[in-house]
């Protein structure tokens, strides 16, 4: 859990100057999570988002020698290390109002949210639609 207070002792909800977060891991931790040691390079940092009720992909730089993952952060909260190898699944895909401005609805299922929602696009009849 990362929490920082300002000079008057009040909790900060945003860090204007990013802080470097480093989370360590051990071979035993990887093994307990069902991963082999050679999977460490795939570790990333995720932050819990209470509003969306899921972990949000943050990224990270893996240092295999120091067995750690680091990333600048500017928000307080709960951070974890994880490996997300399962691709997202699109379900309940529907197109309604087949006019020049169709309505597209869908659900995306993912173990972690390593998906940048703003980067999702769909093509319909070779026309690209942005989320």
mmCIF file with all atom_site columns, C-alpha atoms in Angstrom, residues 34-88:
data_model
loop_
_atom_site.group_PDB
_atom_site.id
_atom_site.type_symbol
_atom_site.label_atom_id
_atom_site.label_alt_id
_atom_site.label_comp_id
_atom_site.label_asym_id
_atom_site.label_entity_id
_atom_site.label_seq_id
_atom_site.pdbx_PDB_ins_code
_atom_site.Cartn_x
_atom_site.Cartn_y
_atom_site.Cartn_z
_atom_site.occupancy
_atom_site.B_iso_or_equiv
_atom_site.pdbx_formal_charge
_atom_site.auth_seq_id
_atom_site.auth_comp_id
_atom_site.auth_asym_id
_atom_site.auth_atom_id
_atom_site.pdbx_PDB_model_num
ATOM 1  C CA . UNK A 1 34 ? 2.643   -20.985 -10.518 1.00 0.00 ? 34 UNK A CA 1
ATOM 2  C CA . UNK A 1 35 ? 5.391   -19.368 -12.595 1.00 0.00 ? 35 UNK A CA 1
ATOM 3  C CA . UNK A 1 36 ? 8.932   -20.492 -13.319 1.00 0.00 ? 36 UNK A CA 1
ATOM 4  C CA . UNK A 1 37 ? 11.904  -18.190 -12.708 1.00 0.00 ? 37 UNK A CA 1
ATOM 5  C CA . UNK A 1 38 ? 12.314  -17.532 -16.436 1.00 0.00 ? 38 UNK A CA 1
ATOM 6  C CA . UNK A 1 39 ? 8.881   -15.837 -16.413 1.00 0.00 ? 39 UNK A CA 1
ATOM 7  C CA . UNK A 1 40 ? 10.134  -12.949 -14.226 1.00 0.00 ? 40 UNK A CA 1
ATOM 8  C CA . UNK A 1 41 ? 10.793  -10.760 -17.280 1.00 0.00 ? 41 UNK A CA 1
ATOM 9  C CA . UNK A 1 42 ? 7.013   -10.696 -17.874 1.00 0.00 ? 42 UNK A CA 1
ATOM 10 C CA . UNK A 1 43 ? 6.207   -9.165  -14.477 1.00 0.00 ? 43 UNK A CA 1
ATOM 11 C CA . UNK A 1 44 ? 4.366   -5.836  -14.466 1.00 0.00 ? 44 UNK A CA 1
ATOM 12 C CA . UNK A 1 45 ? 2.953   -3.508  -11.844 1.00 0.00 ? 45 UNK A CA 1
ATOM 13 C CA . UNK A 1 46 ? -0.820  -3.110  -11.483 1.00 0.00 ? 46 UNK A CA 1
ATOM 14 C CA . UNK A 1 47 ? -2.767  -0.671  -9.263  1.00 0.00 ? 47 UNK A CA 1
ATOM 15 C CA . UNK A 1 48 ? -6.153  -1.419  -7.703  1.00 0.00 ? 48 UNK A CA 1
ATOM 16 C CA . UNK A 1 49 ? -8.869  0.934   -8.982  1.00 0.00 ? 49 UNK A CA 1
ATOM 17 C CA . UNK A 1 50 ? -11.796 0.884   -6.559  1.00 0.00 ? 50 UNK A CA 1
ATOM 18 C CA . UNK A 1 51 ? -14.127 2.719   -8.938  1.00 0.00 ? 51 UNK A CA 1
ATOM 19 C CA . UNK A 1 52 ? -13.662 0.131   -11.686 1.00 0.00 ? 52 UNK A CA 1
ATOM 20 C CA . UNK A 1 53 ? -13.189 -2.734  -9.174  1.00 0.00 ? 53 UNK A CA 1
ATOM 21 C CA . UNK A 1 54 ? -10.156 -4.096  -11.001 1.00 0.00 ? 54 UNK A CA 1
ATOM 22 C CA . UNK A 1 55 ? -6.389  -3.851  -11.219 1.00 0.00 ? 55 UNK A CA 1
ATOM 23 C CA . UNK A 1 56 ? -5.135  -1.347  -13.790 1.00 0.00 ? 56 UNK A CA 1
ATOM 24 C CA . UNK A 1 57 ? -1.971  -2.066  -15.765 1.00 0.00 ? 57 UNK A CA 1
ATOM 25 C CA . UNK A 1 58 ? 0.787   0.413   -14.878 1.00 0.00 ? 58 UNK A CA 1
ATOM 26 C CA . UNK A 1 59 ? 3.835   -1.192  -16.519 1.00 0.00 ? 59 UNK A CA 1
ATOM 27 C CA . UNK A 1 60 ? 7.285   -1.558  -15.095 1.00 0.00 ? 60 UNK A CA 1
ATOM 28 C CA . UNK A 1 61 ? 10.944  -2.155  -15.727 1.00 0.00 ? 61 UNK A CA 1
ATOM 29 C CA . UNK A 1 62 ? 12.152  -5.561  -14.570 1.00 0.00 ? 62 UNK A CA 1
ATOM 30 C CA . UNK A 1 63 ? 15.622  -5.835  -13.020 1.00 0.00 ? 63 UNK A CA 1
ATOM 31 C CA . UNK A 1 64 ? 16.384  -9.551  -13.097 1.00 0.00 ? 64 UNK A CA 1
ATOM 32 C CA . UNK A 1 65 ? 19.622  -9.140  -11.111 1.00 0.00 ? 65 UNK A CA 1
ATOM 33 C CA . UNK A 1 66 ? 17.920  -7.256  -8.263  1.00 0.00 ? 66 UNK A CA 1
ATOM 34 C CA . UNK A 1 67 ? 14.696  -9.289  -8.601  1.00 0.00 ? 67 UNK A CA 1
ATOM 35 C CA . UNK A 1 68 ? 12.544  -6.176  -8.679  1.00 0.00 ? 68 UNK A CA 1
ATOM 36 C CA . UNK A 1 69 ? 10.152  -4.231  -10.877 1.00 0.00 ? 69 UNK A CA 1
ATOM 37 C CA . UNK A 1 70 ? 10.140  -0.403  -10.862 1.00 0.00 ? 70 UNK A CA 1
ATOM 38 C CA . UNK A 1 71 ? 7.848   2.262   -12.255 1.00 0.00 ? 71 UNK A CA 1
ATOM 39 C CA . UNK A 1 72 ? 7.162   5.946   -11.539 1.00 0.00 ? 72 UNK A CA 1
ATOM 40 C CA . UNK A 1 73 ? 3.737   6.442   -9.922  1.00 0.00 ? 73 UNK A CA 1
ATOM 41 C CA . UNK A 1 74 ? 1.672   9.499   -9.074  1.00 0.00 ? 74 UNK A CA 1
ATOM 42 C CA . UNK A 1 75 ? -1.313  7.944   -7.285  1.00 0.00 ? 75 UNK A CA 1
ATOM 43 C CA . UNK A 1 76 ? -1.630  6.344   -3.851  1.00 0.00 ? 76 UNK A CA 1
ATOM 44 C CA . UNK A 1 77 ? -3.086  2.880   -3.501  1.00 0.00 ? 77 UNK A CA 1
ATOM 45 C CA . UNK A 1 78 ? -2.507  -0.832  -3.575  1.00 0.00 ? 78 UNK A CA 1
ATOM 46 C CA . UNK A 1 79 ? 0.056   -2.037  -6.101  1.00 0.00 ? 79 UNK A CA 1
ATOM 47 C CA . UNK A 1 80 ? 0.865   -5.628  -7.028  1.00 0.00 ? 80 UNK A CA 1
ATOM 48 C CA . UNK A 1 81 ? 3.168   -7.558  -9.336  1.00 0.00 ? 81 UNK A CA 1
ATOM 49 C CA . UNK A 1 82 ? 1.468   -9.861  -11.809 1.00 0.00 ? 82 UNK A CA 1
ATOM 50 C CA . UNK A 1 83 ? 1.950   -11.704 -15.063 1.00 0.00 ? 83 UNK A CA 1
ATOM 51 C CA . UNK A 1 84 ? -0.979  -11.530 -17.478 1.00 0.00 ? 84 UNK A CA 1
ATOM 52 C CA . UNK A 1 85 ? -0.619  -14.143 -20.196 1.00 0.00 ? 85 UNK A CA 1
ATOM 53 C CA . UNK A 1 86 ? -4.274  -14.729 -21.002 1.00 0.00 ? 86 UNK A CA 1
ATOM 54 C CA . UNK A 1 87 ? -5.512  -12.565 -23.880 1.00 0.00 ? 87 UNK A CA 1
ATOM 55 C CA . UNK A 1 88 ? -8.728  -10.607 -23.380 1.00 0.00 ? 88 UNK A CA 1
#
